[in-house]
Coordinates of C-alpha atoms in Angstrom, one line a residue:
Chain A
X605 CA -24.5 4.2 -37.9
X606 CA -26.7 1.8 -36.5
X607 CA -25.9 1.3 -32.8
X608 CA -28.2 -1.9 -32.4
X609 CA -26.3 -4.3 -34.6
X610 CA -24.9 -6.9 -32.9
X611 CA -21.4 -6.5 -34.0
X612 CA -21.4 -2.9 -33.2
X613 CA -22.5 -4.1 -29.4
X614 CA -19.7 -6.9 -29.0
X615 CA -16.8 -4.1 -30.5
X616 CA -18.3 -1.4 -28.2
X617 CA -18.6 -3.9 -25.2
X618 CA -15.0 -4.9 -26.0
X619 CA -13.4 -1.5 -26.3
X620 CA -15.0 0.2 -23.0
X621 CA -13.6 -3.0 -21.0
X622 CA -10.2 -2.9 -22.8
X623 CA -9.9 1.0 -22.2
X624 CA -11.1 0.7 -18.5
X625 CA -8.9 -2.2 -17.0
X626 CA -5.6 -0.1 -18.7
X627 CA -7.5 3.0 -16.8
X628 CA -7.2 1.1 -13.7
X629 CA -4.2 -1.1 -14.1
X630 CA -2.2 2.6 -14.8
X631 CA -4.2 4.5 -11.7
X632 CA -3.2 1.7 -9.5
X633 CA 0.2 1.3 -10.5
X634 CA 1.2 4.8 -10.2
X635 CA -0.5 5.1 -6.8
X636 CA 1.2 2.1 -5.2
X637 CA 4.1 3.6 -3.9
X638 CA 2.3 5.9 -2.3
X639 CA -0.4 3.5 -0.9
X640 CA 2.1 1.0 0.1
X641 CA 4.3 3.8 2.3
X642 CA 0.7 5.1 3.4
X643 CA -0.2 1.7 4.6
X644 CA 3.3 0.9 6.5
X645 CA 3.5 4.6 8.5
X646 CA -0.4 3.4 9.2
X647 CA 0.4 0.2 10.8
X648 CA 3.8 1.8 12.6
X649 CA 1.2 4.4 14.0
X650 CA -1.2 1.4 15.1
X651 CA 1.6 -0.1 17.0
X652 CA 2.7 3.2 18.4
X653 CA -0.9 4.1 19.7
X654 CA -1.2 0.7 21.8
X655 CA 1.6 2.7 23.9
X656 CA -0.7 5.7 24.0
X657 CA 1.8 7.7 22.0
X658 CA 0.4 11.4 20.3
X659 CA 0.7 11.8 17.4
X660 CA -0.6 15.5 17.2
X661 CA 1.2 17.9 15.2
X662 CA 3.9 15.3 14.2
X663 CA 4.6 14.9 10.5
X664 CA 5.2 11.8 8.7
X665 CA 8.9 11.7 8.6
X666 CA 8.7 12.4 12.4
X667 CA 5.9 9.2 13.1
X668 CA 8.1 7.0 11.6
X669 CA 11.4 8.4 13.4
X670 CA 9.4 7.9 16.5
X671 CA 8.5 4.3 15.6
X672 CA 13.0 3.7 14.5
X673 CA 13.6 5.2 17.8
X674 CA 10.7 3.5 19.8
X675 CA 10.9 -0.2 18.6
X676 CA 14.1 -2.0 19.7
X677 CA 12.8 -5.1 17.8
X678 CA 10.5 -7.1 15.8
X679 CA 10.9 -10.3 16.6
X680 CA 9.2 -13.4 15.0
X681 CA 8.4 -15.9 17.4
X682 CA 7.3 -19.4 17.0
X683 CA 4.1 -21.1 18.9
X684 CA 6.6 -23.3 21.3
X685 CA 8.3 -19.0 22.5
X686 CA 11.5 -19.5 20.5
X687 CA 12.8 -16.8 18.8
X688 CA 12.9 -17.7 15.2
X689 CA 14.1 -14.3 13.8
X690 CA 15.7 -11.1 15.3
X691 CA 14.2 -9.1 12.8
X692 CA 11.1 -9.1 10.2
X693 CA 8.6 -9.4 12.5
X694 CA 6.9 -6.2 11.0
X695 CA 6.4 -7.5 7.5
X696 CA 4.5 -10.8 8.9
X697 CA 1.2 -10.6 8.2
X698 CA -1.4 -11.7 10.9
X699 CA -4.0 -12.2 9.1
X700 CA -2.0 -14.7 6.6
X701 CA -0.8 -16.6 9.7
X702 CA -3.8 -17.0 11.8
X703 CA -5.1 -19.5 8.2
X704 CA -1.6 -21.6 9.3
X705 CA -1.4 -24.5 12.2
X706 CA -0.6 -22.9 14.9
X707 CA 3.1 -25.1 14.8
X708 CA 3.7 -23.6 11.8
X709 CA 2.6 -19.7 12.6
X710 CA 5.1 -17.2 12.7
X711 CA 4.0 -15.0 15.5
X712 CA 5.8 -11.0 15.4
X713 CA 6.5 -9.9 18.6
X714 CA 7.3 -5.8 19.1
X715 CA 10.0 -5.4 21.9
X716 CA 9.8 -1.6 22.7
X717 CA 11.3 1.1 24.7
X718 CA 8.6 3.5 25.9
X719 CA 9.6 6.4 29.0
X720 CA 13.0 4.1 29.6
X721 CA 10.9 0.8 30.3
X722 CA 10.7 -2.4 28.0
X723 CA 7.1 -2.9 26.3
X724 CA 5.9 -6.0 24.7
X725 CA 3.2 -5.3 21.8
X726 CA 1.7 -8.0 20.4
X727 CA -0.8 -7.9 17.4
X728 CA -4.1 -9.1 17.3
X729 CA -6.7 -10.1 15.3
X730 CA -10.0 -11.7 14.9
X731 CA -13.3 -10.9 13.3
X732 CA -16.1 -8.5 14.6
X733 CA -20.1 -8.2 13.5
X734 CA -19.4 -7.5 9.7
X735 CA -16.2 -7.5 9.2
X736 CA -12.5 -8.5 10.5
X737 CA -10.9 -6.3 14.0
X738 CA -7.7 -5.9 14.8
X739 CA -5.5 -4.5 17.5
X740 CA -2.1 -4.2 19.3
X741 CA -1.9 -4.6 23.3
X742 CA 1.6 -3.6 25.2
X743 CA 2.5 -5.4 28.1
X744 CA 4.6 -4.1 30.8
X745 CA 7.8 -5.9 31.1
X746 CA 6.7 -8.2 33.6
X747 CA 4.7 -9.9 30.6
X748 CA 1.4 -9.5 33.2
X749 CA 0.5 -6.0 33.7
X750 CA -1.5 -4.4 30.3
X751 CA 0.0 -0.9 29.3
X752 CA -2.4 -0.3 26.4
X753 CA -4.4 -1.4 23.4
X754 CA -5.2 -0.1 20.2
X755 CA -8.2 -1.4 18.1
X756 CA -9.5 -0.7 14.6
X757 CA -11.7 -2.6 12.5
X758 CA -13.0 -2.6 9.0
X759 CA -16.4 -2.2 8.8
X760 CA -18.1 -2.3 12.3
X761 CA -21.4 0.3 12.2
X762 CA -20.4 3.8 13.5
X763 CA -21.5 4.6 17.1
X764 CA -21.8 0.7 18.0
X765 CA -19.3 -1.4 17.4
X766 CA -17.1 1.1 16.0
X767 CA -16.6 2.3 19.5
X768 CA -14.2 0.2 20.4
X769 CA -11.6 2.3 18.8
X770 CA -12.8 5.2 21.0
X771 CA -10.8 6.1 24.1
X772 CA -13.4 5.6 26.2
X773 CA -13.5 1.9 25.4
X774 CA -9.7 1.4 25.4
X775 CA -9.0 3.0 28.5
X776 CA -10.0 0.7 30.6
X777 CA -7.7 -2.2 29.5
X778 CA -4.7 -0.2 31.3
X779 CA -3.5 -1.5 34.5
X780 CA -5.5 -5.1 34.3
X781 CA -3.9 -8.4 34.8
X782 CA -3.9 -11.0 32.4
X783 CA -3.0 -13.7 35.0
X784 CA -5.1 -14.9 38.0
X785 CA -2.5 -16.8 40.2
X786 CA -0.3 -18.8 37.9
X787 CA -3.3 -19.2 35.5
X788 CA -3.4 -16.9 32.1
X789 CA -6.7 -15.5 32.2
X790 CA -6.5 -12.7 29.3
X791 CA -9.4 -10.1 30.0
X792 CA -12.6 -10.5 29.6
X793 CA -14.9 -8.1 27.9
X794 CA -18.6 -8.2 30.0
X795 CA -21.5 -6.9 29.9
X796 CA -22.5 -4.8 33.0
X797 CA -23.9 -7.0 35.6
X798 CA -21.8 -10.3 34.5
X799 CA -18.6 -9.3 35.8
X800 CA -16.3 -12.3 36.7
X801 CA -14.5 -12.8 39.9
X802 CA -12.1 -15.3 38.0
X803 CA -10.1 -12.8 35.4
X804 CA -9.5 -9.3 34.9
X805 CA -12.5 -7.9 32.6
X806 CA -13.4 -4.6 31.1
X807 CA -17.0 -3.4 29.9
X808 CA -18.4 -4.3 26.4
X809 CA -20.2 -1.6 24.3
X810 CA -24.1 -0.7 24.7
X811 CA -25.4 -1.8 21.5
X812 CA -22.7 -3.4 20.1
X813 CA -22.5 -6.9 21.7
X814 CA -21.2 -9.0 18.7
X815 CA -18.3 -6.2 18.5
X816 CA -17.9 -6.6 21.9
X817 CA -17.7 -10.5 21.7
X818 CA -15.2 -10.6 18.6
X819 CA -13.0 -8.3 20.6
X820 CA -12.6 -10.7 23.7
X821 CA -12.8 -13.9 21.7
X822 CA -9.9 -12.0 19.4
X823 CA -7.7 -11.0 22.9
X824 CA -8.2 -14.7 24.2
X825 CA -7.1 -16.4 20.8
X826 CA -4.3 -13.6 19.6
X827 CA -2.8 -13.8 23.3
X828 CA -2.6 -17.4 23.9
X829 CA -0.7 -18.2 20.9
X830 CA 2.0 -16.6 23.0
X831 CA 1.7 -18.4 26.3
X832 CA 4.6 -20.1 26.2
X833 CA 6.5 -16.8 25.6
X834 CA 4.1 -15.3 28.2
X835 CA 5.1 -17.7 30.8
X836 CA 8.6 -17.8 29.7
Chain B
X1329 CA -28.1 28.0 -24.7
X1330 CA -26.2 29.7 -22.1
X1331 CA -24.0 28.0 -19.5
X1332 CA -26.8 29.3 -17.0
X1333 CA -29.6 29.1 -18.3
X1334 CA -33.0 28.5 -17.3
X1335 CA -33.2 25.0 -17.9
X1336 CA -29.7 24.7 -16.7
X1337 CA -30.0 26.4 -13.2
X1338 CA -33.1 24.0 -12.6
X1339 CA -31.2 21.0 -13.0
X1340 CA -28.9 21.7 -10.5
X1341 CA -31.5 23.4 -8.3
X1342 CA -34.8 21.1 -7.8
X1343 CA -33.2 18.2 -6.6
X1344 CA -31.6 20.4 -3.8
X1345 CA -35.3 20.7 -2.6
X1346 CA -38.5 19.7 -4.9
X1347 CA -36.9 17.0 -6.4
X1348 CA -34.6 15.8 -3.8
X1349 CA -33.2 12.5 -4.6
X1350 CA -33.7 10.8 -1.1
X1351 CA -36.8 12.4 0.1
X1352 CA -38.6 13.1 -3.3
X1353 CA -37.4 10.5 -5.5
X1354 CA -36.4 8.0 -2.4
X1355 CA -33.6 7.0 -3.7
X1356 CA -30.1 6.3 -2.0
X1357 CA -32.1 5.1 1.7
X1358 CA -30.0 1.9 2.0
X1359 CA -26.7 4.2 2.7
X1360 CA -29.1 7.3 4.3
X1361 CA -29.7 4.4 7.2
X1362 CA -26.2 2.9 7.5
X1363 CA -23.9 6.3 7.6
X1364 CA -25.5 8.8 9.1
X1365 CA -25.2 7.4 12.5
X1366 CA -22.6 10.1 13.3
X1367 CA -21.9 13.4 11.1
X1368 CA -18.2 12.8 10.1
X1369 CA -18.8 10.2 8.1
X1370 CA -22.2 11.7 6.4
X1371 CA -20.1 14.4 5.4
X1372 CA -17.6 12.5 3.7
X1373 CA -20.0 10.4 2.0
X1374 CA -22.0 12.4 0.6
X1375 CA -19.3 14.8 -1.1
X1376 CA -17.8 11.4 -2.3
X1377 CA -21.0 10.5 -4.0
X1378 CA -21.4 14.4 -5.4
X1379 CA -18.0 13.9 -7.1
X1380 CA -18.8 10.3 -8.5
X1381 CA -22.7 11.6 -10.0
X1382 CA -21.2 14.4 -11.3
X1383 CA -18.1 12.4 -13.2
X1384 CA -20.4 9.5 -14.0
X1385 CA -22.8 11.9 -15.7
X1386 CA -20.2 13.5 -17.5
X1387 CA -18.9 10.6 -19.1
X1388 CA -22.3 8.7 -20.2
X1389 CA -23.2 12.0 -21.2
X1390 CA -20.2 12.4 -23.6
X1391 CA -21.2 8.6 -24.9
X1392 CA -25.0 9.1 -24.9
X1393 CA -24.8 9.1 -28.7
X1394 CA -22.6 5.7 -29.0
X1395 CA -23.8 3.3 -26.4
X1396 CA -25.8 0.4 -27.7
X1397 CA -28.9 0.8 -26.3
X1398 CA -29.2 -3.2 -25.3
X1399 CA -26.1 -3.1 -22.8
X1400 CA -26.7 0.6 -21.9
X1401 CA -27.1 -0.3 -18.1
X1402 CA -23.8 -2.4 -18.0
X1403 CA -22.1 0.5 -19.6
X1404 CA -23.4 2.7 -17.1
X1405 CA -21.9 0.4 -14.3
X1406 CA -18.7 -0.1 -15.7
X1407 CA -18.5 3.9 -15.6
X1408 CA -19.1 3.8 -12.1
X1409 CA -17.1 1.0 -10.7
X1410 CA -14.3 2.0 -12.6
X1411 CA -14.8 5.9 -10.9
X1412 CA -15.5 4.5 -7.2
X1413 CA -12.7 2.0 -8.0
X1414 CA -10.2 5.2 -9.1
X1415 CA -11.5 7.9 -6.2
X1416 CA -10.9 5.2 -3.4
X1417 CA -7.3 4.6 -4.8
X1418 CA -6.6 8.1 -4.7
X1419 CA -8.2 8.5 -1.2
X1420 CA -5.8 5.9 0.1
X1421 CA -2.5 7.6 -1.8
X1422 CA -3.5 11.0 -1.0
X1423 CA -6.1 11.1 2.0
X1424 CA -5.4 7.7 3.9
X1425 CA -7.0 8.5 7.1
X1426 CA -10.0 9.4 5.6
X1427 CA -10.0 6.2 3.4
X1428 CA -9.6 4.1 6.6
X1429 CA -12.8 6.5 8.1
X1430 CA -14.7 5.4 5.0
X1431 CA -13.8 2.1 4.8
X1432 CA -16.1 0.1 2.7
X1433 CA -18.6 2.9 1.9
X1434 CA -16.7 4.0 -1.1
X1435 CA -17.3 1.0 -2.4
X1436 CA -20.8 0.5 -1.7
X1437 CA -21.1 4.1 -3.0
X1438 CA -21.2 1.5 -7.1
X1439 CA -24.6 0.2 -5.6
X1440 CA -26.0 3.4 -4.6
X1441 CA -29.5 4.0 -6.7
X1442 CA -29.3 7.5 -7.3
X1443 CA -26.2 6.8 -9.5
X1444 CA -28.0 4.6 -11.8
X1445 CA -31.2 6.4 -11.4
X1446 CA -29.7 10.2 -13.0
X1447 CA -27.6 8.3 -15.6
X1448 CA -30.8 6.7 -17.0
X1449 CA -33.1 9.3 -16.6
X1450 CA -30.9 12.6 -17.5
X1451 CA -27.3 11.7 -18.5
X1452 CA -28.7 9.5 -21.3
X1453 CA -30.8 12.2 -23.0
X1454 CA -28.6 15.2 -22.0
X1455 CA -25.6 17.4 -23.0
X1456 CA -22.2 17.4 -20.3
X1457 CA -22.6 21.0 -19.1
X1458 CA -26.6 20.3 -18.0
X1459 CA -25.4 16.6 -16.6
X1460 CA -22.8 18.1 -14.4
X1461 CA -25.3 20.4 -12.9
X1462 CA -27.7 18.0 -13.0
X1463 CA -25.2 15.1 -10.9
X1464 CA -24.4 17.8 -8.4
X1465 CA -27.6 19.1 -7.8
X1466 CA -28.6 15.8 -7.0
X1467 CA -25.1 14.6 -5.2
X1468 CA -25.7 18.3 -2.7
X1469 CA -28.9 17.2 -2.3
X1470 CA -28.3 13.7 -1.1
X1471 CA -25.7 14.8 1.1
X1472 CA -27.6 17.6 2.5
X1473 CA -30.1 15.0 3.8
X1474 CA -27.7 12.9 4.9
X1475 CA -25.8 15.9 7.2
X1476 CA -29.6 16.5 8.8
X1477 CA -30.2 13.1 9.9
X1478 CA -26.9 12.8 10.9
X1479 CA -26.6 16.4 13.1
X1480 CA -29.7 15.0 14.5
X1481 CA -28.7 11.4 15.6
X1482 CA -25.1 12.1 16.5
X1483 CA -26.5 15.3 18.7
X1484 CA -29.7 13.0 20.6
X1485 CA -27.6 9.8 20.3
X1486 CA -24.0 10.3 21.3
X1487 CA -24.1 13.8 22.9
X1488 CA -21.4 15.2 20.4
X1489 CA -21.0 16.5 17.0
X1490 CA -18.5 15.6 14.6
X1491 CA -16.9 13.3 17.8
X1492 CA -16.6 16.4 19.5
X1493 CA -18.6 16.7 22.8
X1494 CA -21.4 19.2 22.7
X1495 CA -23.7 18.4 25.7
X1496 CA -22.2 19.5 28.5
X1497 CA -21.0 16.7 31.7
X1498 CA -23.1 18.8 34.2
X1499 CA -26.4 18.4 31.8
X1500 CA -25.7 14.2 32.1
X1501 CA -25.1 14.7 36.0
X1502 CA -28.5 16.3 36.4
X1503 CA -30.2 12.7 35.2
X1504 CA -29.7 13.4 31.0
X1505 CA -29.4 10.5 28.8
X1506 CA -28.1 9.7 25.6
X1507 CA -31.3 8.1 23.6
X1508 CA -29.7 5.1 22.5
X1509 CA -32.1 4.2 20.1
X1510 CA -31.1 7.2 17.9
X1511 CA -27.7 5.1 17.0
X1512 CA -29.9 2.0 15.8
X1513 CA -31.1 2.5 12.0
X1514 CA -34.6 2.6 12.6
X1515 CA -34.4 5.8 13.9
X1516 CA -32.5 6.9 10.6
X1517 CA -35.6 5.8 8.7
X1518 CA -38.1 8.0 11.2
X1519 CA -35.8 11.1 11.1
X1520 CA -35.6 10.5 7.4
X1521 CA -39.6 10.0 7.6
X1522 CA -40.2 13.3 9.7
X1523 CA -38.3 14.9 6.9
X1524 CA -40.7 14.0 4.1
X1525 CA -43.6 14.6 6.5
X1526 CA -42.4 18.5 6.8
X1527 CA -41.1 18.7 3.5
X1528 CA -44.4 17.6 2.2
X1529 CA -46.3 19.4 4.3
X1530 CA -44.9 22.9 3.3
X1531 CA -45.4 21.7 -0.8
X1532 CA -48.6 20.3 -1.3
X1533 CA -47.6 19.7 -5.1
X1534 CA -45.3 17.0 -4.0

């Protein structure tokens, strides 16, 4: 048979796409039940971690008990610190918001119980060097005092920017302040040398600068749709 | 011809060394420099891209005979995207903290030059059993580079190995440094050119 023809080409051309996208469209459809639970137990662990919980050794099942029995509520807030729903605030996409006016954004809001005290997490999100961060940051009840963070991003180089999902980075956001006075300040992340005398501020990472500067540019935006809960 | 023959056994074992796909053939540099900043992720990579050769070469191999030789190369892609596309779905349903490690290396894994590079010079002109070999051979090879540069720069750069701290606190205390330049990818490219130096050095055929 002569391959060359050009009819032979177009049927050829036509059969390997049709065969392919039903390859895929069958792959994907059979594996997204499976993705979808993979991706919700991901994000109940994100918001888990910003409260420094360990997961070690812990199954699935027993994450996502953890995460029933931890989270009181997910609340969906508005920009003015109403409370628009009691519940749903987990399906709200961020990153679907953040395009909206900020009137118009519906902001989730994690009310927890960690150890017996209330925790506030709220989600972040912003972009970094290559790609988009995100993060979760628990408040202490008094809606000043930072219990912990969690970061991840998507595509931030390994051992620069990628560090700020290391402990080491994280660490330092427990304890800080995110008012000065009566002022919201957020924290600040700095380079060594540049510390500021006016807001709380932790260290950015060697090397990774624009990382660094997507992180504080993404606490500072994320954190002040919420003011007027904040100050509430 | 047997399963193991001659022929056979030398397709899967030059590019290991003589014909190694990154520093014989230089081939696959772009992701050599990118991942190999810390040894997990090298790892992972490169068996990622030893499964998709090998598969890859399988299937052109099984339609050498039928593809038209004028759209050959877009065959060839299709092939590959539709492999990356399916072994980073099953990642994610399967493996999902290892997808969210890899992130958007699987994909990149499509552009990868070694792919493209063993379907049109062996897959195209050779029978399955020989391809596999051939696509492993040269998917082990890759990623045994890969795991050198990266032992090297995770070790000089970040003091650890596979994120696990190696160099002792008391060595830092006596004045020790992490070289920070081995986490920038230039040194990637050095390492990878101290490799070929060596390499050629000990074969003066190459």
């Amino acid at each position: 048979m002569n391959t060359n023809s050009n009819t032979y080409t177009i049927i050829y051309a036509s059969i390997v796409v049709i065969v392919v996208a039903f390859l895929l469209a069958f792959v994907s459809s059979a594996l997204s039940d499976r993705i979808g639970k993979n991706v919700e137990l991901d994000k109940k662990k994100q918001i888990l971690s910003s409260l420094n919980a360990d997961f070690s050794g812990k199954t699935d099942s027993e994450v996502a008990d953890l995460y029933t029995a931890t989270v009181k509520a997910d609340l969906i807030l508005n920009a003015a610190g109403e409370v628009l729903k009691e519940n749903g605030g987990f399906a709200v996409e961020v990153k679907d918001e953040n395009a909206k006016d900020l009137a118009e954004r519906q902001l989730p809001l994690y009310v927890c119980e960690w150890n017996g005290e209330t925790k506030y997490v709220l989600p972040l999100r912003g972009a970094g060097l290559w790609g988009p961060i995100w993060g979760y940051i628990a408040l202490n009840a008094d809606k000043n005092t930072v219990y912990g963070v969690y970061f991840s991003h998507e595509s931030e180089t390994p051992g620069l920017g990628a560090e700020i999902t290391k402990d080491k980075f994280k660490s330092q956001f427990a304890d800080k302040q995110i008012r000065r006075g009566d002022n919201l300040t957020y924290i600040s992340v700095v380079k060594k040398g540049k510390e500021s005398e006016d807001t709380d501020f932790v260290y950015a990472i060697t090397g990774g600068t624009m990382t660094s500067n997507g992180v504080d540019a993404m606490i500072k935006d994320g954190m002040s749709q919420y003011a007027n809960f904040l100050n509430q | 011809m047997g399963l193991f023959s001659k022929q056979n056994k030398e397709a899967f074992t030059t590019p290991l060394l003589n014909n190694n796909p990154v520093t014989v053939q230089v081939l696959g540099i772009c992701s050599a420099l990118a991942v190999t900043a810390q040894l997990g992720p090298a790892l992972v990579m490169g068996i990622s891209v030893t499964i998709i050769v090998a598969l890859s070469n399988v299937v052109i191999s099984l339609l050498r005979n039928t593809i038209p030789n004028r759209i050959r190369i877009i065959v060839q892609l299709v092939v590959v995207a539709a492999l990356v596309t399916i072994v980073s779905l099953i990642l994610k349903a399967f493996v999902y903290d290892v997808s969210v490690q890899l992130s958007v290396y699987v994909g990149l894994i499509i552009t990868n030059c070694i792919l493209m590079g063993r379907l049109e010079a062996f897959a195209m002109a050779n029978k399955p059993w020989a391809s596999l070999l051939d696509g492993l051979g040269n998917g082990f090879g890759y990623a045994s580079i890969l795991v050198i540069v990266a032992f090297f720069r995770e070790l000089l750069g970040s003091g650890s190995l596979l994120g696990y701290q190696v160099i002792p606190e008391s060595v830092y205390e006596l004045g020790y440094l992490n070289n920070g330049l081995m986490i920038l990818p230039p040194m990637a490219l050095i390492l990878l050119g101290c490799i070929i130096w060596v390499q050629r050095a000990k074969n003066p055929e190459l």
